[in-house]
Short mmCIF file of C-alpha atoms in Angstrom, two decimals:
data_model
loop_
_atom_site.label_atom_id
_atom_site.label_comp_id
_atom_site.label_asym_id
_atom_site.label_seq_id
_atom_site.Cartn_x
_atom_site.Cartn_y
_atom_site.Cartn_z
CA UNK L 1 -154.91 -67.20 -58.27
CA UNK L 2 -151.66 -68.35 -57.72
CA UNK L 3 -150.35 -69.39 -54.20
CA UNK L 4 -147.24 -69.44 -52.49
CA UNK L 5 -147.73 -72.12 -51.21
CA UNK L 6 -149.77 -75.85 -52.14
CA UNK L 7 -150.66 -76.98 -49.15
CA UNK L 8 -149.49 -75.18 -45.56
CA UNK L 9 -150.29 -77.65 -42.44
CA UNK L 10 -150.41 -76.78 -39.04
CA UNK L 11 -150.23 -79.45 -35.93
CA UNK L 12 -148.15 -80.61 -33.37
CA UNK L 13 -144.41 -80.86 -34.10
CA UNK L 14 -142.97 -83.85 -32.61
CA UNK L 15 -139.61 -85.86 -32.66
CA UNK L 16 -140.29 -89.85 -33.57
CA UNK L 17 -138.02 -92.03 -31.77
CA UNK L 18 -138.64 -95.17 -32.93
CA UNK L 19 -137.20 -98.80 -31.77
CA UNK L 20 -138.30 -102.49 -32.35
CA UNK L 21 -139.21 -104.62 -29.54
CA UNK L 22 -140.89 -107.49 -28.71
CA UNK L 23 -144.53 -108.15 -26.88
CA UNK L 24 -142.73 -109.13 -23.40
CA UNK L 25 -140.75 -105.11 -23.23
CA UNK L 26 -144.39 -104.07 -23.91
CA UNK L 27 -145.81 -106.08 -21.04
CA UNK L 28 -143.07 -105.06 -19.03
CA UNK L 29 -143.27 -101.19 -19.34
CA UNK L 30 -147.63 -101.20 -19.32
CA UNK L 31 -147.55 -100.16 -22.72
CA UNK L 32 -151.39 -100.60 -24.58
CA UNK L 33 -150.01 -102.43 -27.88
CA UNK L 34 -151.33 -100.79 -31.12
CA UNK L 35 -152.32 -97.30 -29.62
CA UNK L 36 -151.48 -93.51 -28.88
CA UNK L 37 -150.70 -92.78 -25.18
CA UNK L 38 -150.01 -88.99 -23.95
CA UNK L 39 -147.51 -89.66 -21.19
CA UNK L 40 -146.08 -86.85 -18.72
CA UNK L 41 -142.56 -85.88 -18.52
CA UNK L 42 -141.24 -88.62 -15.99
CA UNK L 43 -142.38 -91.54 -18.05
CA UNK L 44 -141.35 -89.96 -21.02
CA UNK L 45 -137.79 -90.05 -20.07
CA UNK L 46 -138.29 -93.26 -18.82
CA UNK L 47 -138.99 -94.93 -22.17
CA UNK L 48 -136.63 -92.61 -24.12
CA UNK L 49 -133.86 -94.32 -21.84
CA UNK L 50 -135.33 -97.83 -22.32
CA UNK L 51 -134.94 -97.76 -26.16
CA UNK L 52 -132.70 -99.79 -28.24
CA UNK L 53 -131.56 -99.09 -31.53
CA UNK L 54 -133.38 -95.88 -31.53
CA UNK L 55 -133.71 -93.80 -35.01
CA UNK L 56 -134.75 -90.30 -34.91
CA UNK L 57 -137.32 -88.63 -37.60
CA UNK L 58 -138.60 -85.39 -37.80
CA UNK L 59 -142.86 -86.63 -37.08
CA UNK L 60 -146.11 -85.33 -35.89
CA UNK L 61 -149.29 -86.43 -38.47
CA UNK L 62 -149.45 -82.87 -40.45
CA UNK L 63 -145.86 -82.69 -41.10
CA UNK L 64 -145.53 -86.38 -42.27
CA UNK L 65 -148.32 -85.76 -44.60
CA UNK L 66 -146.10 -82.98 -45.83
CA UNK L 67 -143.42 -84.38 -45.95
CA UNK L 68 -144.98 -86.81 -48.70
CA UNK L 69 -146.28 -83.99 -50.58
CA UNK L 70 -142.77 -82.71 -50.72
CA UNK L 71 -142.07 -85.41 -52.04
CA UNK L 72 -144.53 -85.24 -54.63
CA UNK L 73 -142.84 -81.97 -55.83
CA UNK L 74 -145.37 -79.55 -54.15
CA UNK L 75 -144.11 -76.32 -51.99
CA UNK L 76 -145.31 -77.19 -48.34
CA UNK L 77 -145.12 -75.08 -45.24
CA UNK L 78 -145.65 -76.04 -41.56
CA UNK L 79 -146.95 -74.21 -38.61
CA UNK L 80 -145.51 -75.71 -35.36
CA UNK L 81 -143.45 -74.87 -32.49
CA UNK L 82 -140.29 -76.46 -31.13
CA UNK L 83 -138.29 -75.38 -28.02
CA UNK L 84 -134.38 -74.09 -28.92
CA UNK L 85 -132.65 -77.55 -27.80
CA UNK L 86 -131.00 -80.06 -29.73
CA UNK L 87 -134.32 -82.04 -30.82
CA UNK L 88 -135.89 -78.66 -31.77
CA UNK L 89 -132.84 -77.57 -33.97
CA UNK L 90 -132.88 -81.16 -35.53
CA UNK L 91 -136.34 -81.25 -36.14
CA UNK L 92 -136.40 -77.60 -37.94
CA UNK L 93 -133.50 -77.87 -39.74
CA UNK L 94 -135.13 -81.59 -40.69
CA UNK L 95 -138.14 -80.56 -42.36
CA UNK L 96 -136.34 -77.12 -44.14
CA UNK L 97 -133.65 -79.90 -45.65
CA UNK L 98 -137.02 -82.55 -46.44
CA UNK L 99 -138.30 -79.10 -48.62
CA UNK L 100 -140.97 -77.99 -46.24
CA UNK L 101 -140.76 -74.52 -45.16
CA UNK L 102 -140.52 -74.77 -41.23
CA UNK L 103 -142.04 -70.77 -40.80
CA UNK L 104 -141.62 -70.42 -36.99
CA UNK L 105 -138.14 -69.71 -35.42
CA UNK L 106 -136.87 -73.08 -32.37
CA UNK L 107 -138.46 -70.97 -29.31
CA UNK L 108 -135.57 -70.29 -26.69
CA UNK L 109 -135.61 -69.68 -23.28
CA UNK L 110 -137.47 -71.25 -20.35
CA UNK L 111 -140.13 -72.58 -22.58
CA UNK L 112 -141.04 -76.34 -22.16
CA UNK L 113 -138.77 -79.11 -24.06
CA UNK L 114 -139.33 -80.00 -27.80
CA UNK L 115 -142.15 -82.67 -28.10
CA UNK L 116 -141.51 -86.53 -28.72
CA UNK L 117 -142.80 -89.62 -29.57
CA UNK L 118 -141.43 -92.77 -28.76
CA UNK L 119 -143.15 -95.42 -31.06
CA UNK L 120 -141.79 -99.21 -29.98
CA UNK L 121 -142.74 -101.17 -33.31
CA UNK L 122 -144.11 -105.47 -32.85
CA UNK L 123 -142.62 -108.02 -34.80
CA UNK L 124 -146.15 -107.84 -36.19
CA UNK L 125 -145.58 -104.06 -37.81
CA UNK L 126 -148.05 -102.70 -35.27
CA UNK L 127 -146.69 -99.24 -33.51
CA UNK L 128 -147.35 -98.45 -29.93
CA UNK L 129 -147.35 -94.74 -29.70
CA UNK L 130 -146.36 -92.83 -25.98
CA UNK L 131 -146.41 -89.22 -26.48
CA UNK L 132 -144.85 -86.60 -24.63
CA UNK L 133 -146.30 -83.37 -25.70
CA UNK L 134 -144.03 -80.78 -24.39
CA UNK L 135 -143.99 -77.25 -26.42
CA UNK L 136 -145.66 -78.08 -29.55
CA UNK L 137 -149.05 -77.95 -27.75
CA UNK L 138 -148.17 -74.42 -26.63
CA UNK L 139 -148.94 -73.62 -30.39
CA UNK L 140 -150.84 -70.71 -30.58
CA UNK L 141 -153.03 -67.70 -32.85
CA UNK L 142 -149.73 -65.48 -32.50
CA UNK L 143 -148.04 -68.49 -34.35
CA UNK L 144 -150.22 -67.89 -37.26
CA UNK L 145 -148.82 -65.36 -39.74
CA UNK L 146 -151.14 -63.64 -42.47
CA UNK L 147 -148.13 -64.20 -44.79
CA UNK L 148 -148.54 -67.75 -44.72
CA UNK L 149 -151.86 -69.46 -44.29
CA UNK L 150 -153.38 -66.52 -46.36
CA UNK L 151 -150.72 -67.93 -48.90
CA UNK L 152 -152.04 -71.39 -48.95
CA UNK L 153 -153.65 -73.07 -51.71
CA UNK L 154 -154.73 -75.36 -49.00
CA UNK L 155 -154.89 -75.81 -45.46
CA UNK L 156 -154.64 -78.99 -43.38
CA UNK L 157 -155.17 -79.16 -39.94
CA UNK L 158 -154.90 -81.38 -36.88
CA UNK L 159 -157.84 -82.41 -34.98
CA UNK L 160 -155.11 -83.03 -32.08
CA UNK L 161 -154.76 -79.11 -31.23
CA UNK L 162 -158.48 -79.07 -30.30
CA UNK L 163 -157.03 -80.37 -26.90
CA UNK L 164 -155.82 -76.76 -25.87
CA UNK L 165 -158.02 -73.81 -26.24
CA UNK L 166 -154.79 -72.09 -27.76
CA UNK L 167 -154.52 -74.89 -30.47
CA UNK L 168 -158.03 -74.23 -31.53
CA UNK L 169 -157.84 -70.60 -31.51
CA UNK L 170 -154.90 -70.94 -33.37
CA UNK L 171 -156.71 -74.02 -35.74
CA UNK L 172 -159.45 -71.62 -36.39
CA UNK L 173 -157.58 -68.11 -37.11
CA UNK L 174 -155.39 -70.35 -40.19
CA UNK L 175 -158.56 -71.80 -41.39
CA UNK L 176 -160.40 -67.99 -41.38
CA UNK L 177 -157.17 -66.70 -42.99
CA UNK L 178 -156.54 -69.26 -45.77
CA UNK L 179 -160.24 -69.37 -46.87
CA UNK L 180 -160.78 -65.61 -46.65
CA UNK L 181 -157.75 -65.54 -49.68
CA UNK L 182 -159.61 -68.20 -51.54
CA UNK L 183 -158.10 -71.44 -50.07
CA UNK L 184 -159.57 -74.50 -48.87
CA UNK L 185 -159.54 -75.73 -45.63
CA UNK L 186 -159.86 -79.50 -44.56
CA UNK L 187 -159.19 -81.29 -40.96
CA UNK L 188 -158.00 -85.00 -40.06
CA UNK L 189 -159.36 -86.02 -37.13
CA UNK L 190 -156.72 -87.80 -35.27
CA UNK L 191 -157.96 -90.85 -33.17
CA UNK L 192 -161.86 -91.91 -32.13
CA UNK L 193 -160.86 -90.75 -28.84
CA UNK L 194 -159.95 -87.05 -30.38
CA UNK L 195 -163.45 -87.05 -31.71
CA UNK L 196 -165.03 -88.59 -28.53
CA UNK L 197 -163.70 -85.35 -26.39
CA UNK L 198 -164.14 -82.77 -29.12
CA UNK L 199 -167.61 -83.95 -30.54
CA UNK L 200 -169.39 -81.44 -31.15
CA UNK L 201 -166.67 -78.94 -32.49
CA UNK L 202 -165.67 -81.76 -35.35
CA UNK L 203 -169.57 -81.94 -36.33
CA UNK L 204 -169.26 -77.62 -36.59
CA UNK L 205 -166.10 -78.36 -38.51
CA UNK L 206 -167.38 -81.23 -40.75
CA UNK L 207 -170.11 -78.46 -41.90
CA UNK L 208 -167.97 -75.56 -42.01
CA UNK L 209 -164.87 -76.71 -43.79
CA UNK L 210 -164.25 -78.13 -47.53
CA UNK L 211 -162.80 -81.94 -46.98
CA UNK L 212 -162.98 -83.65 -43.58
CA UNK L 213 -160.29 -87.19 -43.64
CA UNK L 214 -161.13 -89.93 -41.30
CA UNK L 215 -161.10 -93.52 -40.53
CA UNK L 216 -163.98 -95.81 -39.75
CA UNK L 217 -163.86 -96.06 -36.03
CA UNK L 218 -163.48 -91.68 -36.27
CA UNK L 219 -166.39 -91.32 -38.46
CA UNK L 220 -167.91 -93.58 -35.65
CA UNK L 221 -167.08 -91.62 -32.92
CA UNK L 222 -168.37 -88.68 -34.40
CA UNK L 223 -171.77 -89.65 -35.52
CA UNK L 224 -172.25 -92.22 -32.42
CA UNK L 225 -173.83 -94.64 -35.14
CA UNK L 226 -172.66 -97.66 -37.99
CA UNK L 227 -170.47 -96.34 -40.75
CA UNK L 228 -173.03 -96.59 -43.26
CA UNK L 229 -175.43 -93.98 -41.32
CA UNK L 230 -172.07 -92.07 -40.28
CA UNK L 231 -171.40 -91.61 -44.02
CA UNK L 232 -174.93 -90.88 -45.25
CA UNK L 233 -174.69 -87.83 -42.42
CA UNK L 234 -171.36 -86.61 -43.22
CA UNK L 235 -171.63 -86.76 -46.57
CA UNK L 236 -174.75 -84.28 -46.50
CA UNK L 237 -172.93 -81.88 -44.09
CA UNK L 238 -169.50 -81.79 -45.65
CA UNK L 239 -167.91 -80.79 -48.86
CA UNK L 240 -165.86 -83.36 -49.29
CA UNK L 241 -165.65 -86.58 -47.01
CA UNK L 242 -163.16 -89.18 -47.13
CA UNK L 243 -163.25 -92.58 -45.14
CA UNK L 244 -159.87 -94.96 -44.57
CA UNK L 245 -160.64 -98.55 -43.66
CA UNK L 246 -157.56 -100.78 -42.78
CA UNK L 247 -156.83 -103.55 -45.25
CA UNK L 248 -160.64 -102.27 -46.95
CA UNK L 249 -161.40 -99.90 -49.95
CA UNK L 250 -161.53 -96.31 -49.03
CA UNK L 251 -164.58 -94.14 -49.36
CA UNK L 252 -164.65 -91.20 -50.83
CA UNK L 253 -167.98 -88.74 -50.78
CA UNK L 254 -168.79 -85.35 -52.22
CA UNK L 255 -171.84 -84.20 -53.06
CA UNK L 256 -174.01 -86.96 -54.98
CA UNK L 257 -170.50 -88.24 -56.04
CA UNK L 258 -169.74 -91.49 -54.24
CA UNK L 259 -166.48 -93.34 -54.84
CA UNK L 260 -165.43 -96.76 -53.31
CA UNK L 261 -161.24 -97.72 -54.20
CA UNK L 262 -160.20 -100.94 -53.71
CA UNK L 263 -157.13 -101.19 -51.62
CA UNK L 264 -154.17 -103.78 -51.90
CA UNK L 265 -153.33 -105.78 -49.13
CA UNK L 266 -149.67 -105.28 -48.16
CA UNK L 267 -148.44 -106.96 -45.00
CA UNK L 268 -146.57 -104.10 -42.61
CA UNK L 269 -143.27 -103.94 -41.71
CA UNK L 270 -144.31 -100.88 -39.88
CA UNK L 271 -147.57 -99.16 -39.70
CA UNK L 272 -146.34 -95.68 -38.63
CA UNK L 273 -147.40 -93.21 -41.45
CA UNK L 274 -150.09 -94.91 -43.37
CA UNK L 275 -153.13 -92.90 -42.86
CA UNK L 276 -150.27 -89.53 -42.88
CA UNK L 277 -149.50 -90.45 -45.83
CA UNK L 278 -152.98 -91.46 -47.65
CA UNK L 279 -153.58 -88.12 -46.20
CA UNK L 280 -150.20 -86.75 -48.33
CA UNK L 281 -151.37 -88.77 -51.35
CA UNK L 282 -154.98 -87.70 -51.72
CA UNK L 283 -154.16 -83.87 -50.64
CA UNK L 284 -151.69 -84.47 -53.98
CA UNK L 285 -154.86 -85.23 -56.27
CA UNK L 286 -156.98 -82.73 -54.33
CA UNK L 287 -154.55 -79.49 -55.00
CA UNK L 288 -153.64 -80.76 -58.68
CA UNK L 289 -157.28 -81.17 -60.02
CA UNK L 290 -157.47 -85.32 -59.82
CA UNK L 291 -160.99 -86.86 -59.92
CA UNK L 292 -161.83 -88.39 -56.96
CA UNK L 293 -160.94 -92.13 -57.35
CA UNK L 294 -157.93 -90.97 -58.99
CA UNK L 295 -156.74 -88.87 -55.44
CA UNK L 296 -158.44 -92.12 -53.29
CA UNK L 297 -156.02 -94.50 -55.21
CA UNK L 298 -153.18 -91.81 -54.87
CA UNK L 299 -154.24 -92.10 -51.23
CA UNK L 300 -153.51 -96.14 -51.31
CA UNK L 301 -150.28 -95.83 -52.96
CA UNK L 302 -148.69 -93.52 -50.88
CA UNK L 303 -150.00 -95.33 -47.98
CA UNK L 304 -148.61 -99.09 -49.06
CA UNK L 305 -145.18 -97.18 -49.71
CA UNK L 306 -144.54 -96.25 -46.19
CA UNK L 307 -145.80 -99.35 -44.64
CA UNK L 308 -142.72 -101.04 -46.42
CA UNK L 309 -140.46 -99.59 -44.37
CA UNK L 310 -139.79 -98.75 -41.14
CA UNK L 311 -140.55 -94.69 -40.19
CA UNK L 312 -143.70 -92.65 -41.36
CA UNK L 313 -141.84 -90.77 -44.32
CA UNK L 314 -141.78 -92.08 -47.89
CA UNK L 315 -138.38 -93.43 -49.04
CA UNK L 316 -139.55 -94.05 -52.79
CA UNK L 317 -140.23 -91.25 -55.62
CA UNK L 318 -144.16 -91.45 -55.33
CA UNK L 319 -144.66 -89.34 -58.49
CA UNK L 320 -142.90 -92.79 -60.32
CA UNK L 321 -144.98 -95.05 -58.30
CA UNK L 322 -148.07 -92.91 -59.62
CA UNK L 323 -147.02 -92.94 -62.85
CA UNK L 324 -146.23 -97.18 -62.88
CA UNK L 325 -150.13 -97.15 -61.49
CA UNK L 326 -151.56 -95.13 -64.03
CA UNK L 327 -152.34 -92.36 -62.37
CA UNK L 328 -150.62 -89.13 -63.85
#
């Protein structure tokens, strides 16, 4: 049956402001090197004001992953929601002009502002994420059309939105949609501290749904145990299961089927984006038929192409990186 649409993603829609510093501005401002902080509204500002050099990038996980399968040459769609200011216009009219269809309208009114990230980037490549989560996690189920997650080929979702009871009603109503219509449904699952508050949800999900992307310390989290055990337990609840491991092969599990891929050690310029898109590069080989190492090492190529450069987007044609690898 064809689709309208490859691969539809739904998540939090956030502005990346990104700017290099050194360890000291990190000290100085309390910032946790190497991790994601939600911050409120005050501090927020704050930073944005304290950045140098900043660049500005349409982000949010889901819609960096799409981006990448844009990229790839497949017809994407995004579920999010921006507020009608200037970071909401930029962002929309962003990911329309990056060939991702951005389905919801820039909200206007007294709504709150559009969401942002600023991500301060070590000499060392390593990001330190504070995130301001203003309207994008106001998404809701009345943000979910019929027209497009029943139109996906697949769906991939945000384990983030599980934070507000409107995110997963929303999370649940595009998964229930898209597989009703014969799509597949899958889930990233953010951070270990996601999956530490929404435990027992991501187990229902890991069951429920076709593919289930994490890393190591996630899989972890999850299962409470060693990644071995973790593995042996997801891979006999899930579909599909795949398992990132920084600067380690990737595991891959479905069924009986069992696939280690040996990854490539490429020293960062900046990590933002690599497990987005290893996400954009194994959703590529999952919607086009690929056997499984093929999509893991798809996975691994997209990934070492973004952490070449600074921003979470690919800058290279993938398809010809796939091609110089072998893979298509």
């Amino acid at each position: 049956m064809t689709k309208r649409y490859d691969v539809v993603g739904i998540g939090n829609a956030i502005v990346d402001v990104i700017s290099p510093v050194d360890d000291n501005f990190l000290d100085l401002m309390g910032i946790e090197k190497g991790i994601m902080q939600l911050v409120e509204r005050p501090r927020g500002e704050m930073l944005y004001g304290a950045m140098k050099e900043r660049v500005q990038a349409p982000g949010g996980a889901v819609a960096n992953t799409l981006a990448g399968l844009g990229n790839l040459g497949l017809s994407t769609a995004f579920i999010g929601r921006v507020h009608d200011d200037a970071l909401g216009r930029f962002y929309a009219r962003s990911m329309s002009e990056g060939g991702t269809e951005f389905v919801n309208a820039p909200v206007p009114g007294g709504e709150l502002p559009t969401s942002r990230s600023m991500i301060f980037v070590s000499p060392d490549g390593e990001r330190s994420m504070n995130t301001y989560l203003g309207i994008s996690s106001e998404i809701g189920p009345d943000d979910v059309s019929d027209a497009v997650a029943g139109e996906a080929q697949i769906l991939f979702l945000e384990g983030y939105l599980y934070d507000k009871d409107k995110g997963k009603a929303a999370f649940e109503r595009a998964a229930k949609l898209c597989r009703e219509k014969g799509g597949r449904a899958g889930i990233a699952l953010s951070d270990p501290f996601c999956v530490d508050r929404h435990r027992d949800d991501f187990r229902r999900l890991v069951r429920d749904l076709d593919y289930v992307i994490g890393n190591e310390h996630e899989w972890e989290s999850l299962y409470q145990t060693d990644l071995s055990a973790a593995m042996e337990q997801a891979a006999a609840e899930s579909g599909l299961v795949v398992c990132t491991r920084s600067g380690a092969d990737v595991l891959l599990q479905r069924g009986d089927e069992s696939v280690s891929v040996p990854v490539r050690r490429v020293v960062p310029v900046d990590a933002t984006g690599a497990g987005d898109q290893f996400a954009a590069g194994f959703l590529y080989g999952y919607a086009t038929g690929a056997p499984l190492d093929v999509a893991g090492r798809m996975g691994c190529v997209s990934a070492a192409e973004v952490i070449g450069h600074y921003g979470a987007r690919p800058k290279a044609d993938l398809k010809e990186l796939f091609r110089k690898e072998g893979l298509l």
